[in-house]
PDB file of N, CA, C and O in Angstrom:
ATOM      1  N   MET A1077      89.072  85.866  80.875  1.00 71.00           N
ATOM      2  CA  MET A1077      89.382  87.214  81.391  1.00 71.00           C
ATOM      3  C   MET A1077      90.867  87.214  81.995  1.00 71.00           C
ATOM      4  O   MET A1077      91.316  86.369  82.692  1.00 71.00           O
ATOM      5  N   PRO A1078      91.672  88.209  81.604  1.00 84.00           N
ATOM      6  CA  PRO A1078      93.061  88.108  82.087  1.00 84.00           C
ATOM      7  C   PRO A1078      93.380  88.605  83.445  1.00 84.00           C
ATOM      8  O   PRO A1078      94.361  88.366  83.871  1.00 84.00           O
ATOM      9  N   ARG A1079      92.378  89.383  84.037  1.00 92.00           N
ATOM     10  CA  ARG A1079      92.751  89.772  85.437  1.00 92.00           C
ATOM     11  C   ARG A1079      92.461  88.712  86.440  1.00 92.00           C
ATOM     12  O   ARG A1079      91.397  88.102  86.304  1.00 92.00           O
ATOM     13  N   GLU A1080      93.295  88.602  87.431  1.00 94.00           N
ATOM     14  CA  GLU A1080      93.158  87.674  88.392  1.00 94.00           C
ATOM     15  C   GLU A1080      93.373  88.310  89.825  1.00 94.00           C
ATOM     16  O   GLU A1080      94.117  89.340  89.847  1.00 94.00           O
ATOM     17  N   THR A1081      92.611  87.915  90.841  1.00 95.00           N
ATOM     18  CA  THR A1081      92.932  88.422  92.167  1.00 95.00           C
ATOM     19  C   THR A1081      93.948  87.721  92.851  1.00 95.00           C
ATOM     20  O   THR A1081      94.042  86.451  92.839  1.00 95.00           O
ATOM     21  N   VAL A1082      94.828  88.596  93.582  1.00 96.00           N
ATOM     22  CA  VAL A1082      95.970  87.889  94.308  1.00 96.00           C
ATOM     23  C   VAL A1082      95.965  88.553  95.699  1.00 96.00           C
ATOM     24  O   VAL A1082      95.478  89.570  95.859  1.00 96.00           O
ATOM     25  N   ILE A1083      96.653  87.770  96.605  1.00 97.00           N
ATOM     26  CA  ILE A1083      96.727  88.257  97.894  1.00 97.00           C
ATOM     27  C   ILE A1083      98.272  88.671  98.186  1.00 97.00           C
ATOM     28  O   ILE A1083      99.037  88.012  97.871  1.00 97.00           O
ATOM     29  N   ILE A1084      98.533  89.833  98.814  1.00 97.00           N
ATOM     30  CA  ILE A1084      99.896  90.254  99.129  1.00 97.00           C
ATOM     31  C   ILE A1084      99.998  90.357 100.634  1.00 97.00           C
ATOM     32  O   ILE A1084      99.012  90.731 101.217  1.00 97.00           O
ATOM     33  N   GLU A1085     101.127  89.923 101.109  1.00 97.00           N
ATOM     34  CA  GLU A1085     101.434  89.836 102.546  1.00 97.00           C
ATOM     35  C   GLU A1085     102.647  90.450 102.922  1.00 97.00           C
ATOM     36  O   GLU A1085     103.747  90.614 102.152  1.00 97.00           O
ATOM     37  N   CYS A1086     102.715  91.155 104.159  1.00 97.00           N
ATOM     38  CA  CYS A1086     103.881  91.830 104.507  1.00 97.00           C
ATOM     39  C   CYS A1086     105.099  90.926 104.706  1.00 97.00           C
ATOM     40  O   CYS A1086     104.950  89.779 105.304  1.00 97.00           O
ATOM     41  N   THR A1087     106.307  91.295 104.288  1.00 95.00           N
ATOM     42  CA  THR A1087     107.442  90.605 104.416  1.00 95.00           C
ATOM     43  C   THR A1087     108.264  90.753 105.713  1.00 95.00           C
ATOM     44  O   THR A1087     109.056  89.940 106.130  1.00 95.00           O
ATOM     45  N   GLU A1088     107.993  91.859 106.438  1.00 96.00           N
ATOM     46  CA  GLU A1088     108.856  92.390 107.519  1.00 96.00           C
ATOM     47  C   GLU A1088     108.189  92.000 108.935  1.00 96.00           C
ATOM     48  O   GLU A1088     108.853  91.802 109.912  1.00 96.00           O
ATOM     49  N   ALA A1089     106.955  91.762 109.011  1.00 95.00           N
ATOM     50  CA  ALA A1089     106.217  91.494 110.258  1.00 95.00           C
ATOM     51  C   ALA A1089     106.645  90.237 110.884  1.00 95.00           C
ATOM     52  O   ALA A1089     106.773  90.160 112.060  1.00 95.00           O
ATOM     53  N   ARG A1090     106.745  89.208 110.200  1.00 90.00           N
ATOM     54  CA  ARG A1090     107.020  87.830 110.716  1.00 90.00           C
ATOM     55  C   ARG A1090     108.416  87.894 111.336  1.00 90.00           C
ATOM     56  O   ARG A1090     108.733  87.145 112.381  1.00 90.00           O
ATOM     57  N   LYS A1091     109.317  88.613 110.759  1.00 92.00           N
ATOM     58  CA  LYS A1091     110.656  88.771 111.265  1.00 92.00           C
ATOM     59  C   LYS A1091     110.673  89.413 112.674  1.00 92.00           C
ATOM     60  O   LYS A1091     111.507  88.949 113.498  1.00 92.00           O
ATOM     61  N   GLU A1092     109.771  90.271 112.883  1.00 93.00           N
ATOM     62  CA  GLU A1092     109.665  91.092 114.099  1.00 93.00           C
ATOM     63  C   GLU A1092     108.645  90.363 115.158  1.00 93.00           C
ATOM     64  O   GLU A1092     108.512  90.869 116.259  1.00 93.00           O
ATOM     65  N   GLY A1093     108.153  89.301 114.722  1.00 93.00           N
ATOM     66  CA  GLY A1093     107.104  88.515 115.616  1.00 93.00           C
ATOM     67  C   GLY A1093     105.749  89.195 115.759  1.00 93.00           C
ATOM     68  O   GLY A1093     105.138  88.961 116.689  1.00 93.00           O
ATOM     69  N   LYS A1094     105.316  89.957 114.788  1.00 94.00           N
ATOM     70  CA  LYS A1094     104.038  90.525 114.887  1.00 94.00           C
ATOM     71  C   LYS A1094     103.170  89.987 113.761  1.00 94.00           C
ATOM     72  O   LYS A1094     103.654  89.180 112.921  1.00 94.00           O
ATOM     73  N   ASN A1095     101.990  90.277 113.744  1.00 92.00           N
ATOM     74  CA  ASN A1095     100.900  89.855 112.820  1.00 92.00           C
ATOM     75  C   ASN A1095     101.152  90.477 111.392  1.00 92.00           C
ATOM     76  O   ASN A1095     101.258  91.737 111.347  1.00 92.00           O
ATOM     77  N   PRO A1096     101.337  89.678 110.372  1.00 94.00           N
ATOM     78  CA  PRO A1096     101.465  90.260 108.968  1.00 94.00           C
ATOM     79  C   PRO A1096     100.134  90.825 108.456  1.00 94.00           C
ATOM     80  O   PRO A1096      99.219  90.189 108.752  1.00 94.00           O
ATOM     81  N   SER A1097     100.262  91.858 107.831  1.00 96.00           N
ATOM     82  CA  SER A1097      99.024  92.367 107.169  1.00 96.00           C
ATOM     83  C   SER A1097      98.835  91.859 105.767  1.00 96.00           C
ATOM     84  O   SER A1097      99.891  91.544 105.131  1.00 96.00           O
ATOM     85  N   ARG A1098      97.663  91.656 105.334  1.00 97.00           N
ATOM     86  CA  ARG A1098      97.356  91.107 104.040  1.00 97.00           C
ATOM     87  C   ARG A1098      96.429  91.985 103.312  1.00 97.00           C
ATOM     88  O   ARG A1098      95.506  92.603 103.936  1.00 97.00           O
ATOM     89  N   TYR A1099      96.564  92.184 101.997  1.00 98.00           N
ATOM     90  CA  TYR A1099      95.783  93.041 101.175  1.00 98.00           C
ATOM     91  C   TYR A1099      95.316  92.159  99.927  1.00 98.00           C
ATOM     92  O   TYR A1099      96.211  91.356  99.478  1.00 98.00           O
ATOM     93  N   MET A1100      94.098  92.453  99.302  1.00 97.00           N
ATOM     94  CA  MET A1100      93.870  91.741  98.139  1.00 97.00           C
ATOM     95  C   MET A1100      93.953  92.845  96.857  1.00 97.00           C
ATOM     96  O   MET A1100      93.615  94.006  97.191  1.00 97.00           O
ATOM     97  N   THR A1101      94.611  92.355  95.845  1.00 96.00           N
ATOM     98  CA  THR A1101      94.661  93.250  94.755  1.00 96.00           C
ATOM     99  C   THR A1101      94.533  92.495  93.463  1.00 96.00           C
ATOM    100  O   THR A1101      94.376  91.251  93.625  1.00 96.00           O
ATOM    101  N   THR A1102      94.552  93.073  92.284  1.00 95.00           N
ATOM    102  CA  THR A1102      94.471  92.374  91.057  1.00 95.00           C
ATOM    103  C   THR A1102      95.617  92.603  90.177  1.00 95.00           C
ATOM    104  O   THR A1102      96.400  93.581  90.271  1.00 95.00           O
ATOM    105  N   ARG A1103      95.895  91.682  89.196  1.00 94.00           N
ATOM    106  CA  ARG A1103      97.036  91.844  88.279  1.00 94.00           C
ATOM    107  C   ARG A1103      96.515  91.256  87.003  1.00 94.00           C
ATOM    108  O   ARG A1103      95.635  90.402  86.906  1.00 94.00           O
ATOM    109  N   ASN A1104      97.174  91.762  85.849  1.00 94.00           N
ATOM    110  CA  ASN A1104      96.906  91.339  84.542  1.00 94.00           C
ATOM    111  C   ASN A1104      97.832  90.097  84.247  1.00 94.00           C
ATOM    112  O   ASN A1104      99.051  90.321  84.144  1.00 94.00           O
ATOM    113  N   LYS A1105      97.225  88.894  84.068  1.00 90.00           N
ATOM    114  CA  LYS A1105      98.151  87.761  83.766  1.00 90.00           C
ATOM    115  C   LYS A1105      99.028  87.940  82.532  1.00 90.00           C
ATOM    116  O   LYS A1105     100.222  87.389  82.464  1.00 90.00           O
ATOM    117  N   LYS A1106      98.431  88.556  81.492  1.00 92.00           N
ATOM    118  CA  LYS A1106      99.086  88.627  80.182  1.00 92.00           C
ATOM    119  C   LYS A1106     100.262  89.624  80.207  1.00 92.00           C
ATOM    120  O   LYS A1106     101.224  89.231  79.520  1.00 92.00           O
ATOM    121  N   THR A1107     100.206  90.589  80.933  1.00 93.00           N
ATOM    122  CA  THR A1107     101.259  91.676  80.875  1.00 93.00           C
ATOM    123  C   THR A1107     102.236  91.566  81.967  1.00 93.00           C
ATOM    124  O   THR A1107     103.296  91.991  82.033  1.00 93.00           O
ATOM    125  N   MET A1108     101.718  90.948  83.179  1.00 90.00           N
ATOM    126  CA  MET A1108     102.567  90.840  84.419  1.00 90.00           C
ATOM    127  C   MET A1108     102.830  89.415  84.760  1.00 90.00           C
ATOM    128  O   MET A1108     102.023  88.661  85.411  1.00 90.00           O
ATOM    129  N   GLN A1109     103.925  88.817  84.368  1.00 90.00           N
ATOM    130  CA  GLN A1109     104.214  87.471  84.559  1.00 90.00           C
ATOM    131  C   GLN A1109     104.741  87.207  85.992  1.00 90.00           C
ATOM    132  O   GLN A1109     104.751  86.118  86.471  1.00 90.00           O
ATOM    133  N   THR A1110     105.491  88.301  86.547  1.00 94.00           N
ATOM    134  CA  THR A1110     106.190  88.137  87.753  1.00 94.00           C
ATOM    135  C   THR A1110     105.139  88.191  89.010  1.00 94.00           C
ATOM    136  O   THR A1110     104.074  88.687  88.694  1.00 94.00           O
ATOM    137  N   LYS A1111     105.689  87.935  90.179  1.00 95.00           N
ATOM    138  CA  LYS A1111     104.669  88.235  91.246  1.00 95.00           C
ATOM    139  C   LYS A1111     104.733  89.667  91.680  1.00 95.00           C
ATOM    140  O   LYS A1111     105.566  90.424  91.457  1.00 95.00           O
ATOM    141  N   VAL A1112     103.573  90.037  92.293  1.00 96.00           N
ATOM    142  CA  VAL A1112     103.289  91.419  92.612  1.00 96.00           C
ATOM    143  C   VAL A1112     103.948  91.762  93.833  1.00 96.00           C
ATOM    144  O   VAL A1112     104.078  91.130  94.835  1.00 96.00           O
ATOM    145  N   GLU A1113     104.667  93.065  93.855  1.00 96.00           N
ATOM    146  CA  GLU A1113     105.298  93.554  95.073  1.00 96.00           C
ATOM    147  C   GLU A1113     104.816  95.091  95.097  1.00 96.00           C
ATOM    148  O   GLU A1113     104.949  95.802  94.225  1.00 96.00           O
ATOM    149  N   LYS A1114     104.229  95.434  96.272  1.00 97.00           N
ATOM    150  CA  LYS A1114     103.896  96.693  96.541  1.00 97.00           C
ATOM    151  C   LYS A1114     104.204  97.203  97.949  1.00 97.00           C
ATOM    152  O   LYS A1114     104.312  96.481  98.883  1.00 97.00           O
ATOM    153  N   MET A1115     104.404  98.593  98.193  1.00 98.00           N
ATOM    154  CA  MET A1115     104.493  99.189  99.400  1.00 98.00           C
ATOM    155  C   MET A1115     103.188  99.598  99.942  1.00 98.00           C
ATOM    156  O   MET A1115     102.544 100.302  99.306  1.00 98.00           O
ATOM    157  N   LYS A1116     102.917  98.886 101.058  1.00 97.00           N
ATOM    158  CA  LYS A1116     101.612  99.063 101.713  1.00 97.00           C
ATOM    159  C   LYS A1116     101.692  99.366 103.171  1.00 97.00           C
ATOM    160  O   LYS A1116     102.758  99.008 103.687  1.00 97.00           O
ATOM    161  N   TYR A1117     100.732  99.994 103.791  1.00 97.00           N
ATOM    162  CA  TYR A1117     100.759 100.256 105.219  1.00 97.00           C
ATOM    163  C   TYR A1117     100.480  99.056 106.100  1.00 97.00           C
ATOM    164  O   TYR A1117      99.515  98.273 105.788  1.00 97.00           O
ATOM    165  N   ASN A1118     101.398  98.777 107.036  1.00 96.00           N
ATOM    166  CA  ASN A1118     101.162  97.583 108.064  1.00 96.00           C
ATOM    167  C   ASN A1118     100.790  98.240 109.369  1.00 96.00           C
ATOM    168  O   ASN A1118     101.531  98.898 110.065  1.00 96.00           O
ATOM    169  N   PRO A1119      99.400  98.077 109.791  1.00 96.00           N
ATOM    170  CA  PRO A1119      98.989  98.861 111.035  1.00 96.00           C
ATOM    171  C   PRO A1119      99.782  98.315 112.291  1.00 96.00           C
ATOM    172  O   PRO A1119      99.935  99.025 113.298  1.00 96.00           O
ATOM    173  N   SER A1120     100.227  97.068 112.317  1.00 94.00           N
ATOM    174  CA  SER A1120     100.851  96.489 113.477  1.00 94.00           C
ATOM    175  C   SER A1120     102.199  97.037 113.752  1.00 94.00           C
ATOM    176  O   SER A1120     102.711  97.252 114.805  1.00 94.00           O
ATOM    177  N   LEU A1121     102.884  97.354 112.636  1.00 95.00           N
ATOM    178  CA  LEU A1121     104.302  98.006 112.653  1.00 95.00           C
ATOM    179  C   LEU A1121     104.259  99.526 112.549  1.00 95.00           C
ATOM    180  O   LEU A1121     105.198 100.074 112.738  1.00 95.00           O
ATOM    181  N   ARG A1122     102.990 100.015 112.221  1.00 95.00           N
ATOM    182  CA  ARG A1122     102.765 101.482 112.032  1.00 95.00           C
ATOM    183  C   ARG A1122     103.679 102.161 110.948  1.00 95.00           C
ATOM    184  O   ARG A1122     104.233 103.204 111.298  1.00 95.00           O
ATOM    185  N   ARG A1123     103.921 101.423 109.893  1.00 96.00           N
ATOM    186  CA  ARG A1123     104.694 101.980 108.853  1.00 96.00           C
ATOM    187  C   ARG A1123     104.521 101.380 107.599  1.00 96.00           C
ATOM    188  O   ARG A1123     103.889 100.266 107.533  1.00 96.00           O
ATOM    189  N   ARG A1124     104.906 101.824 106.416  1.00 97.00           N
ATOM    190  CA  ARG A1124     104.878 101.159 105.096  1.00 97.00           C
ATOM    191  C   ARG A1124     105.830 100.185 105.025  1.00 97.00           C
ATOM    192  O   ARG A1124     107.134 100.540 105.176  1.00 97.00           O
ATOM    193  N   THR A1125     105.550  99.042 104.531  1.00 97.00           N
ATOM    194  CA  THR A1125     106.386  97.909 104.405  1.00 97.00           C
ATOM    195  C   THR A1125     106.200  97.261 102.925  1.00 97.00           C
ATOM    196  O   THR A1125     105.145  97.428 102.378  1.00 97.00           O
ATOM    197  N   LEU A1126     107.271  96.402 102.531  1.00 97.00           N
ATOM    198  CA  LEU A1126     107.089  95.737 101.282  1.00 97.00           C
ATOM    199  C   LEU A1126     106.130  94.616 101.538  1.00 97.00           C
ATOM    200  O   LEU A1126     106.246  93.808 102.359  1.00 97.00           O
ATOM    201  N   HIS A1127     105.147  94.508 100.590  1.00 98.00           N
ATOM    202  CA  HIS A1127     104.152  93.422 100.552  1.00 98.00           C
ATOM    203  C   HIS A1127     104.380  92.604  99.273  1.00 98.00           C
ATOM    204  O   HIS A1127     104.414  93.155  98.156  1.00 98.00           O
ATOM    205  N   LYS A1128     104.606  91.236  99.459  1.00 97.00           N
ATOM    206  CA  LYS A1128     104.747  90.375  98.197  1.00 97.00           C
ATOM    207  C   LYS A1128     103.593  89.367  98.058  1.00 97.00           C
ATOM    208  O   LYS A1128     102.920  89.016  99.080  1.00 97.00           O
ATOM    209  N   GLU A1129     103.357  89.011  96.899  1.00 97.00           N
ATOM    210  CA  GLU A1129     102.270  88.036  96.563  1.00 97.00           C
ATOM    211  C   GLU A1129     102.542  86.688  97.149  1.00 97.00           C
ATOM    212  O   GLU A1129     103.631  86.207  97.119  1.00 97.00           O
ATOM    213  N   ILE A1130     101.593  86.041  97.712  1.00 95.00           N
ATOM    214  CA  ILE A1130     101.592  84.681  98.294  1.00 95.00           C
ATOM    215  C   ILE A1130     100.679  83.828  97.549  1.00 95.00           C
ATOM    216  O   ILE A1130      99.802  84.333  96.762  1.00 95.00           O
ATOM    217  N   LYS A1131     100.805  82.574  97.670  1.00 80.00           N
ATOM    218  CA  LYS A1131      99.946  81.566  97.128  1.00 80.00           C
ATOM    219  C   LYS A1131      98.599  81.630  97.655  1.00 80.00           C
ATOM    220  O   LYS A1131      98.395  81.843  98.884  1.00 80.00           O
ATOM    221  N   GLY A1132      97.502  81.564  96.915  1.00 59.00           N
ATOM    222  CA  GLY A1132      96.174  81.691  97.506  1.00 59.00           C
ATOM    223  C   GLY A1132      95.183  81.790  96.447  1.00 59.00           C
ATOM    224  O   GLY A1132      94.614  81.804  95.710  1.00 59.00           O
TER     225      GLY A1132
END
């Protein structure tokens, strides 16, 4: 099965000393070789921020 579940974490929250938000998403291993990056909402910062894939 080519799809895998990945965890993405906020990149800006740790710089500001707040809790980073995390989301689960999927990606297709065969077509997407790079790490996932998405704009998602962070409730502790109250705005949309860039979330990048982390190991997990």
